[in-house]
Amino acid sequence: MSVAAFGLGVIGLVAVFDPYGLRVAPGRAPGPLMDGNQRFMYPQIARSGLYDAAVFGSSTSRLLDPEQLEPVLGGRFANFAMNAATPFEQAAIARVFLRRVSPKSVVFGLDANWCAADADTKRLTFRPFPAWLYAEGTPWGFLRQVNGQSLATAARVALHRWAGLPARLRADGYAVFTPPEATYDAKRAATHIHGGGAAMPEAAPADPPLDPVEAPMPALAWLDDLLGGMPPETRKVVAFMPVHVAAQGLPGTSKGAREAACKARVAEIGARRGTSVVDFRISSPVTTRDTNYWDALHYRLSIAARIVTALGTAVATGADDPDGFYRVLSRP
């Protein structure tokens, strides 16, 4: 077989199985989500028109189950939170979704990287980010996806259809990426929490540099634009996610002052954009208890379910949690 014939065969195979959903649109559902890099999988979910509600964030939002969010906030949810996602990447997938959908509900889960002064210059991580999948119409996408990764993903799609190979992600983007709860070891978790290491470094959001309070926060302008571009009837929620208190900027420290300034700016955006801003990133009975966490950033499944319930209550009442789990910084 000639090199040219082999190349055409690869192009044809990838085109047939369409591993990244280039042909997906309203009326044409995505196939199985088989690539391990969510950055390649999520655009097809966003373009499908199957979902009218969404979660955006990093791994600290990945455990928010769309099936639990739907009855609480309204709408058919997809979870677009990505491991270690930068604000730029989160905003990119949000724009793809908003080009196709007038959403009923949207949740943005924020980490400290949204407050970073270098968010506009450090837009990506070491993980490949396929900007062409996020462009309108994915121009020349059928050629851009001809590579070893796409071929391997197409093969997994084939094995899913013919041999029942499990999909990497649920159709709505959700997956439990933390270890099985039965394997939880409180002593090991405490070491990860207080030793400064993360049990799941591949899932951790980037740790931004320690910026002075007055340094710019460019990512917040993207958040402002995204919230401002949604219909007035969209239920908009921004939540600072509940990392362990060991990872927070504590009052009286420069890191704490920076985070407080960021929260104040987000609260102002929320008030102006008709958005509920909920702050879980505080010292609380949840964030001070080691056994609620795998490491300093990643909570356990029971806490994820509690966050979902708390979001619904915070939006409905507009009041702080009487048990101290969250504070409401702004309400519509």
Tab-separated table of C-alpha atoms in Angstrom:
chain	number	residue	atom	x	y	z
A	1	MET	CA	0.000	0.000	0.000
A	2	SER	CA	1.390	3.388	-0.939
A	3	VAL	CA	1.887	6.138	1.627
A	4	ALA	CA	-0.800	8.188	-0.112
A	5	ALA	CA	-3.297	5.325	0.010
A	6	PHE	CA	-2.516	4.713	3.669
A	7	GLY	CA	-3.019	8.393	4.420
A	8	LEU	CA	-6.355	8.435	2.619
A	9	GLY	CA	-7.374	5.344	4.535
A	10	VAL	CA	-6.569	7.041	7.851
A	11	ILE	CA	-8.515	10.154	6.817
A	12	GLY	CA	-11.459	7.986	5.827
A	13	LEU	CA	-11.409	5.971	9.061
A	14	VAL	CA	-11.271	9.059	11.239
A	15	ALA	CA	-13.970	10.773	9.169
A	16	VAL	CA	-16.307	7.788	9.423
A	17	PHE	CA	-16.056	7.480	13.204
A	18	ASP	CA	-15.847	11.255	13.745
A	19	PRO	CA	-14.193	10.930	17.193
A	20	TYR	CA	-14.454	14.648	17.996
A	21	GLY	CA	-17.952	15.155	16.687
A	22	LEU	CA	-17.207	17.511	13.789
A	23	ARG	CA	-20.590	16.670	12.268
A	24	VAL	CA	-22.470	17.147	15.537
A	25	ALA	CA	-25.193	19.780	15.481
A	26	PRO	CA	-28.777	20.082	16.687
A	27	GLY	CA	-30.468	16.966	15.358
A	28	ARG	CA	-27.195	15.020	15.109
A	29	ALA	CA	-26.129	13.732	18.524
A	30	PRO	CA	-22.506	13.205	19.606
A	31	GLY	CA	-20.978	9.777	19.597
A	32	PRO	CA	-19.322	8.153	22.625
A	33	LEU	CA	-16.789	10.349	24.434
A	34	MET	CA	-13.635	8.280	24.165
A	35	ASP	CA	-10.645	10.677	24.412
A	36	GLY	CA	-9.001	11.148	27.806
A	37	ASN	CA	-8.481	14.887	27.220
A	38	GLN	CA	-11.770	16.657	27.924
A	39	ARG	CA	-10.614	19.637	25.850
A	40	PHE	CA	-11.184	17.493	22.746
A	41	MET	CA	-14.473	15.973	23.895
A	42	TYR	CA	-16.536	18.865	25.177
A	43	PRO	CA	-17.026	20.999	22.028
A	44	GLN	CA	-19.268	18.375	20.453
A	45	ILE	CA	-21.480	18.296	23.569
A	46	ALA	CA	-21.710	22.081	23.500
A	47	ARG	CA	-22.646	22.119	19.795
A	48	SER	CA	-25.210	19.342	20.063
A	49	GLY	CA	-28.077	21.470	21.365
A	50	LEU	CA	-29.056	18.614	23.695
A	51	TYR	CA	-28.366	20.634	26.839
A	52	ASP	CA	-29.713	24.001	27.922
A	53	ALA	CA	-27.795	24.300	31.207
A	54	ALA	CA	-24.098	23.952	31.969
A	55	VAL	CA	-21.325	23.866	34.555
A	56	PHE	CA	-17.966	25.428	33.682
A	57	GLY	CA	-14.858	25.170	35.817
A	58	SER	CA	-11.785	23.128	36.639
A	59	SER	CA	-11.542	19.798	38.458
A	60	THR	CA	-12.988	21.434	41.584
A	61	SER	CA	-16.330	21.533	39.716
A	62	ARG	CA	-16.127	18.178	37.924
A	63	LEU	CA	-17.996	16.221	40.601
A	64	LEU	CA	-21.127	18.368	40.320
A	65	ASP	CA	-23.486	15.823	38.804
A	66	PRO	CA	-25.745	17.210	36.046
A	67	GLU	CA	-28.487	14.781	37.015
A	68	GLN	CA	-28.512	16.256	40.523
A	69	LEU	CA	-28.319	19.852	39.316
A	70	GLU	CA	-31.280	19.628	36.949
A	71	PRO	CA	-34.047	19.456	39.583
A	72	VAL	CA	-32.277	22.018	41.765
A	73	LEU	CA	-31.519	24.817	39.294
A	74	GLY	CA	-33.585	23.909	36.229
A	75	GLY	CA	-32.585	22.917	32.726
A	76	ARG	CA	-30.874	19.885	31.259
A	77	PHE	CA	-27.286	20.165	32.488
A	78	ALA	CA	-23.960	19.207	30.979
A	79	ASN	CA	-20.733	19.440	32.967
A	80	PHE	CA	-17.906	21.106	31.009
A	81	ALA	CA	-15.433	21.403	33.896
A	82	MET	CA	-11.942	20.321	32.824
A	83	ASN	CA	-8.947	19.105	34.784
A	84	ALA	CA	-6.604	22.016	35.530
A	85	ALA	CA	-8.549	24.252	33.146
A	86	THR	CA	-7.382	27.835	32.896
A	87	PRO	CA	-9.927	30.660	32.827
A	88	PHE	CA	-9.177	31.067	29.112
A	89	GLU	CA	-10.069	27.425	28.419
A	90	GLN	CA	-13.199	27.618	30.550
A	91	ALA	CA	-14.321	30.770	28.757
A	92	ALA	CA	-13.615	29.133	25.380
A	93	ILE	CA	-15.946	26.188	25.957
A	94	ALA	CA	-18.558	28.524	27.455
A	95	ARG	CA	-18.529	30.577	24.239
A	96	VAL	CA	-19.054	27.453	22.117
A	97	PHE	CA	-22.038	26.512	24.268
A	98	LEU	CA	-23.530	30.011	24.253
A	99	ARG	CA	-23.267	30.276	20.457
A	100	ARG	CA	-25.800	27.441	20.179
A	101	VAL	CA	-27.951	27.742	23.288
A	102	SER	CA	-30.011	30.305	25.192
A	103	PRO	CA	-29.448	28.600	28.526
A	104	LYS	CA	-31.889	28.125	31.363
A	105	SER	CA	-29.123	27.860	33.957
A	106	VAL	CA	-25.346	28.309	34.019
A	107	VAL	CA	-22.884	27.673	36.850
A	108	PHE	CA	-19.303	28.946	36.831
A	109	GLY	CA	-17.077	27.307	39.462
A	110	LEU	CA	-14.170	29.640	40.234
A	111	ASP	CA	-10.716	28.892	41.600
A	112	ALA	CA	-7.875	31.231	42.505
A	113	ASN	CA	-6.600	31.211	38.912
A	114	TRP	CA	-9.515	33.477	37.944
A	115	CYS	CA	-7.898	36.105	40.175
A	116	ALA	CA	-4.394	35.772	38.677
A	117	ALA	CA	-2.667	38.748	37.089
A	118	ASP	CA	-1.184	36.550	34.337
A	119	ALA	CA	-4.424	34.822	33.289
A	120	ASP	CA	-4.297	36.561	29.901
A	121	THR	CA	-0.708	35.506	29.161
A	122	LYS	CA	-0.758	31.987	30.620
A	123	ARG	CA	-3.843	30.871	28.738
A	124	LEU	CA	-2.981	27.197	28.324
A	125	THR	CA	-1.380	24.354	30.240
A	126	PHE	CA	0.944	21.617	28.993
A	127	ARG	CA	-2.172	19.727	27.864
A	128	PRO	CA	-3.003	20.078	24.152
A	129	PHE	CA	-5.819	22.546	23.509
A	130	PRO	CA	-7.439	22.132	20.052
A	131	ALA	CA	-8.439	25.713	19.267
A	132	TRP	CA	-9.794	24.566	15.879
A	133	LEU	CA	-12.506	22.547	17.640
A	134	TYR	CA	-13.724	25.719	19.332
A	135	ALA	CA	-13.893	27.794	16.149
A	136	GLU	CA	-17.241	28.348	14.463
A	137	GLY	CA	-17.680	25.710	11.767
A	138	THR	CA	-14.397	23.963	12.750
A	139	PRO	CA	-12.758	24.943	9.426
A	140	TRP	CA	-10.666	22.158	7.868
A	141	GLY	CA	-11.295	20.084	10.947
A	142	PHE	CA	-11.372	16.794	9.034
A	143	LEU	CA	-7.708	17.355	8.121
A	144	ARG	CA	-6.633	18.779	11.483
A	145	GLN	CA	-7.778	15.630	13.248
A	146	VAL	CA	-5.636	13.318	11.137
A	147	ASN	CA	-2.993	12.331	13.664
A	148	GLY	CA	-2.137	9.483	15.986
A	149	GLN	CA	-4.329	10.716	18.815
A	150	SER	CA	-7.390	11.013	16.584
A	151	LEU	CA	-6.749	7.613	15.044
A	152	ALA	CA	-6.489	6.027	18.507
A	153	THR	CA	-9.687	7.765	19.602
A	154	ALA	CA	-11.489	6.664	16.440
A	155	ALA	CA	-10.389	3.101	17.173
A	156	ARG	CA	-11.856	3.379	20.676
A	157	VAL	CA	-15.109	4.654	19.180
A	158	ALA	CA	-15.156	1.567	16.964
A	159	LEU	CA	-14.477	-0.705	19.936
A	160	HIS	CA	-17.256	1.012	21.868
A	161	ARG	CA	-19.726	0.247	19.081
A	162	TRP	CA	-18.540	-3.233	18.245
A	163	ALA	CA	-17.187	-4.601	21.539
A	164	GLY	CA	-18.816	-2.503	24.266
A	165	LEU	CA	-15.706	-0.620	25.357
A	166	PRO	CA	-16.933	1.828	28.048
A	167	ALA	CA	-16.959	5.527	27.207
A	168	ARG	CA	-14.484	7.739	29.042
A	169	LEU	CA	-17.198	10.241	29.980
A	170	ARG	CA	-20.958	10.141	30.350
A	171	ALA	CA	-22.839	11.736	27.460
A	172	ASP	CA	-23.340	14.924	29.518
A	173	GLY	CA	-19.597	15.230	30.188
A	174	TYR	CA	-19.736	13.940	33.746
A	175	ALA	CA	-17.319	11.431	35.260
A	176	VAL	CA	-16.123	10.590	38.741
A	177	PHE	CA	-12.389	11.193	38.426
A	178	THR	CA	-11.521	10.736	42.099
A	179	PRO	CA	-10.498	7.299	43.398
A	180	PRO	CA	-13.187	4.857	44.547
A	181	GLU	CA	-14.630	5.911	47.898
A	182	ALA	CA	-13.912	2.431	49.265
A	183	THR	CA	-10.185	3.144	48.932
A	184	TYR	CA	-10.283	6.375	50.954
A	185	ASP	CA	-7.459	6.596	53.494
A	186	ALA	CA	-7.851	9.466	55.964
A	187	LYS	CA	-4.186	9.429	56.994
A	188	ARG	CA	-3.000	9.571	53.386
A	189	ALA	CA	-5.468	12.353	52.603
A	190	ALA	CA	-4.219	14.397	55.564
A	191	THR	CA	-0.675	14.041	54.259
A	192	HIS	CA	-1.725	15.337	50.854
A	193	ILE	CA	-3.701	18.185	52.407
A	194	HIS	CA	-1.111	19.459	54.835
A	195	GLY	CA	2.039	18.322	53.087
A	196	GLY	CA	1.388	20.642	50.166
A	197	GLY	CA	1.073	17.883	47.587
A	198	ALA	CA	-2.011	16.947	45.596
A	199	ALA	CA	-3.223	13.355	45.388
A	200	MET	CA	-4.333	14.011	41.814
A	201	PRO	CA	-1.787	16.442	40.334
A	202	GLU	CA	-3.119	15.822	36.827
A	203	ALA	CA	-6.456	17.239	37.963
A	204	ALA	CA	-5.246	20.234	39.942
A	205	PRO	CA	-5.828	23.750	38.614
A	206	ALA	CA	-2.713	25.803	38.114
A	207	ASP	CA	-1.527	27.578	41.249
A	208	PRO	CA	-1.317	31.261	40.318
A	209	PRO	CA	1.590	33.381	41.531
A	210	LEU	CA	1.111	35.494	44.616
A	211	ASP	CA	0.046	38.833	43.149
A	212	PRO	CA	-0.353	42.072	45.090
A	213	VAL	CA	-3.909	43.174	45.819
A	214	GLU	CA	-3.824	45.977	43.263
A	215	ALA	CA	-2.562	43.785	40.384
A	216	PRO	CA	-5.033	43.343	37.503
A	217	MET	CA	-7.396	40.379	37.239
A	218	PRO	CA	-7.917	40.122	33.460
A	219	ALA	CA	-9.960	36.906	33.525
A	220	LEU	CA	-12.772	38.669	35.364
A	221	ALA	CA	-13.449	40.753	32.254
A	222	TRP	CA	-14.123	37.497	30.374
A	223	LEU	CA	-16.512	36.411	33.109
A	224	ASP	CA	-18.256	39.780	32.930
A	225	ASP	CA	-18.664	39.500	29.159
A	226	LEU	CA	-19.979	35.936	29.325
A	227	LEU	CA	-22.559	36.775	31.976
A	228	GLY	CA	-23.559	39.932	30.151
A	229	GLY	CA	-24.161	38.038	26.921
A	230	MET	CA	-26.762	35.693	28.390
A	231	PRO	CA	-30.511	36.296	28.226
A	232	PRO	CA	-32.038	38.051	31.249
A	233	GLU	CA	-34.095	34.961	32.056
A	234	THR	CA	-31.014	32.714	32.394
A	235	ARG	CA	-30.379	31.628	35.966
A	236	LYS	CA	-26.722	32.619	36.406
A	237	VAL	CA	-24.628	31.328	39.306
A	238	VAL	CA	-20.967	31.954	40.077
A	239	ALA	CA	-19.480	29.912	42.921
A	240	PHE	CA	-16.059	30.061	44.537
A	241	MET	CA	-15.443	26.373	45.083
A	242	PRO	CA	-14.789	24.878	48.541
A	243	VAL	CA	-11.134	23.940	48.545
A	244	HIS	CA	-9.723	22.906	51.900
A	245	VAL	CA	-8.839	25.794	54.188
A	246	ALA	CA	-5.169	24.791	53.822
A	247	ALA	CA	-5.327	25.939	50.180
A	248	GLN	CA	-7.159	29.180	50.871
A	249	GLY	CA	-5.772	32.636	51.400
A	250	LEU	CA	-6.463	33.264	55.052
A	251	PRO	CA	-7.460	36.629	56.520
A	252	GLY	CA	-4.474	38.726	57.477
A	253	THR	CA	-2.240	37.282	54.761
A	254	SER	CA	-1.326	38.784	51.388
A	255	LYS	CA	-2.927	35.792	49.666
A	256	GLY	CA	-6.076	36.326	51.710
A	257	ALA	CA	-6.177	40.006	50.793
A	258	ARG	CA	-5.840	39.140	47.101
A	259	GLU	CA	-8.674	36.611	47.293
A	260	ALA	CA	-10.883	39.059	49.198
A	261	ALA	CA	-10.296	41.703	46.518
A	262	CYS	CA	-11.148	39.167	43.806
A	263	LYS	CA	-14.347	38.134	45.562
A	264	ALA	CA	-15.370	41.781	45.889
A	265	ARG	CA	-14.860	42.317	42.148
A	266	VAL	CA	-16.823	39.179	41.282
A	267	ALA	CA	-19.619	40.256	43.620
A	268	GLU	CA	-19.786	43.599	41.818
A	269	ILE	CA	-19.971	41.827	38.444
A	270	GLY	CA	-22.663	39.518	39.770
A	271	ALA	CA	-24.769	42.379	41.098
A	272	ARG	CA	-24.524	44.178	37.762
A	273	ARG	CA	-25.248	41.068	35.675
A	274	GLY	CA	-28.146	39.653	37.691
A	275	THR	CA	-26.052	36.756	38.972
A	276	SER	CA	-25.981	34.865	42.252
A	277	VAL	CA	-22.421	34.772	43.601
A	278	VAL	CA	-21.908	32.087	46.245
A	279	ASP	CA	-18.680	31.784	48.223
A	280	PHE	CA	-17.753	28.307	49.458
A	281	ARG	CA	-14.050	29.251	49.573
A	282	ILE	CA	-14.166	30.143	53.261
A	283	SER	CA	-13.280	28.553	56.557
A	284	SER	CA	-16.309	26.396	57.302
A	285	PRO	CA	-17.276	23.128	58.975
A	286	VAL	CA	-16.741	21.506	55.558
A	287	THR	CA	-13.435	23.072	54.503
A	288	THR	CA	-11.743	22.593	57.881
A	289	ARG	CA	-12.471	18.869	58.089
A	290	ASP	CA	-9.732	16.786	56.508
A	291	THR	CA	-11.937	13.745	55.971
A	292	ASN	CA	-14.054	15.675	53.474
A	293	TYR	CA	-11.106	15.795	51.044
A	294	TRP	CA	-8.749	13.669	48.998
A	295	ASP	CA	-6.220	16.504	48.933
A	296	ALA	CA	-6.291	20.246	49.532
A	297	LEU	CA	-8.280	20.908	46.343
A	298	HIS	CA	-10.547	17.941	45.752
A	299	TYR	CA	-13.527	17.095	47.935
A	300	ARG	CA	-15.301	13.766	48.162
A	301	LEU	CA	-18.527	12.726	46.452
A	302	SER	CA	-20.699	13.393	49.489
A	303	ILE	CA	-19.496	17.007	49.519
A	304	ALA	CA	-20.277	17.363	45.804
A	305	ALA	CA	-23.901	16.409	46.482
A	306	ARG	CA	-23.973	18.865	49.373
A	307	ILE	CA	-22.704	21.669	47.117
A	308	VAL	CA	-25.500	21.020	44.618
A	309	THR	CA	-28.137	21.272	47.345
A	310	ALA	CA	-26.472	24.373	48.766
A	311	LEU	CA	-26.457	26.105	45.384
A	312	GLY	CA	-30.185	25.588	45.063
A	313	THR	CA	-30.808	26.945	48.559
A	314	ALA	CA	-28.496	29.929	48.071
A	315	VAL	CA	-30.193	30.885	44.802
A	316	ALA	CA	-33.678	30.429	46.242
A	317	THR	CA	-33.124	32.315	49.499
A	318	GLY	CA	-30.291	34.732	48.703
A	319	ALA	CA	-29.098	34.241	52.277
A	320	ASP	CA	-25.922	32.916	53.870
A	321	ASP	CA	-25.925	29.321	55.082
A	322	PRO	CA	-26.839	29.247	58.789
A	323	ASP	CA	-24.308	26.455	59.287
A	324	GLY	CA	-21.542	28.532	57.715
A	325	PHE	CA	-20.931	26.426	54.576
A	326	TYR	CA	-21.293	29.377	52.203
A	327	ARG	CA	-21.875	33.100	51.954
A	328	VAL	CA	-23.977	34.815	49.312
A	329	LEU	CA	-21.952	37.720	47.907
A	330	SER	CA	-24.569	38.933	45.428
A	331	ARG	CA	-28.060	38.006	44.287
A	332	PRO	CA	-30.169	38.969	41.252
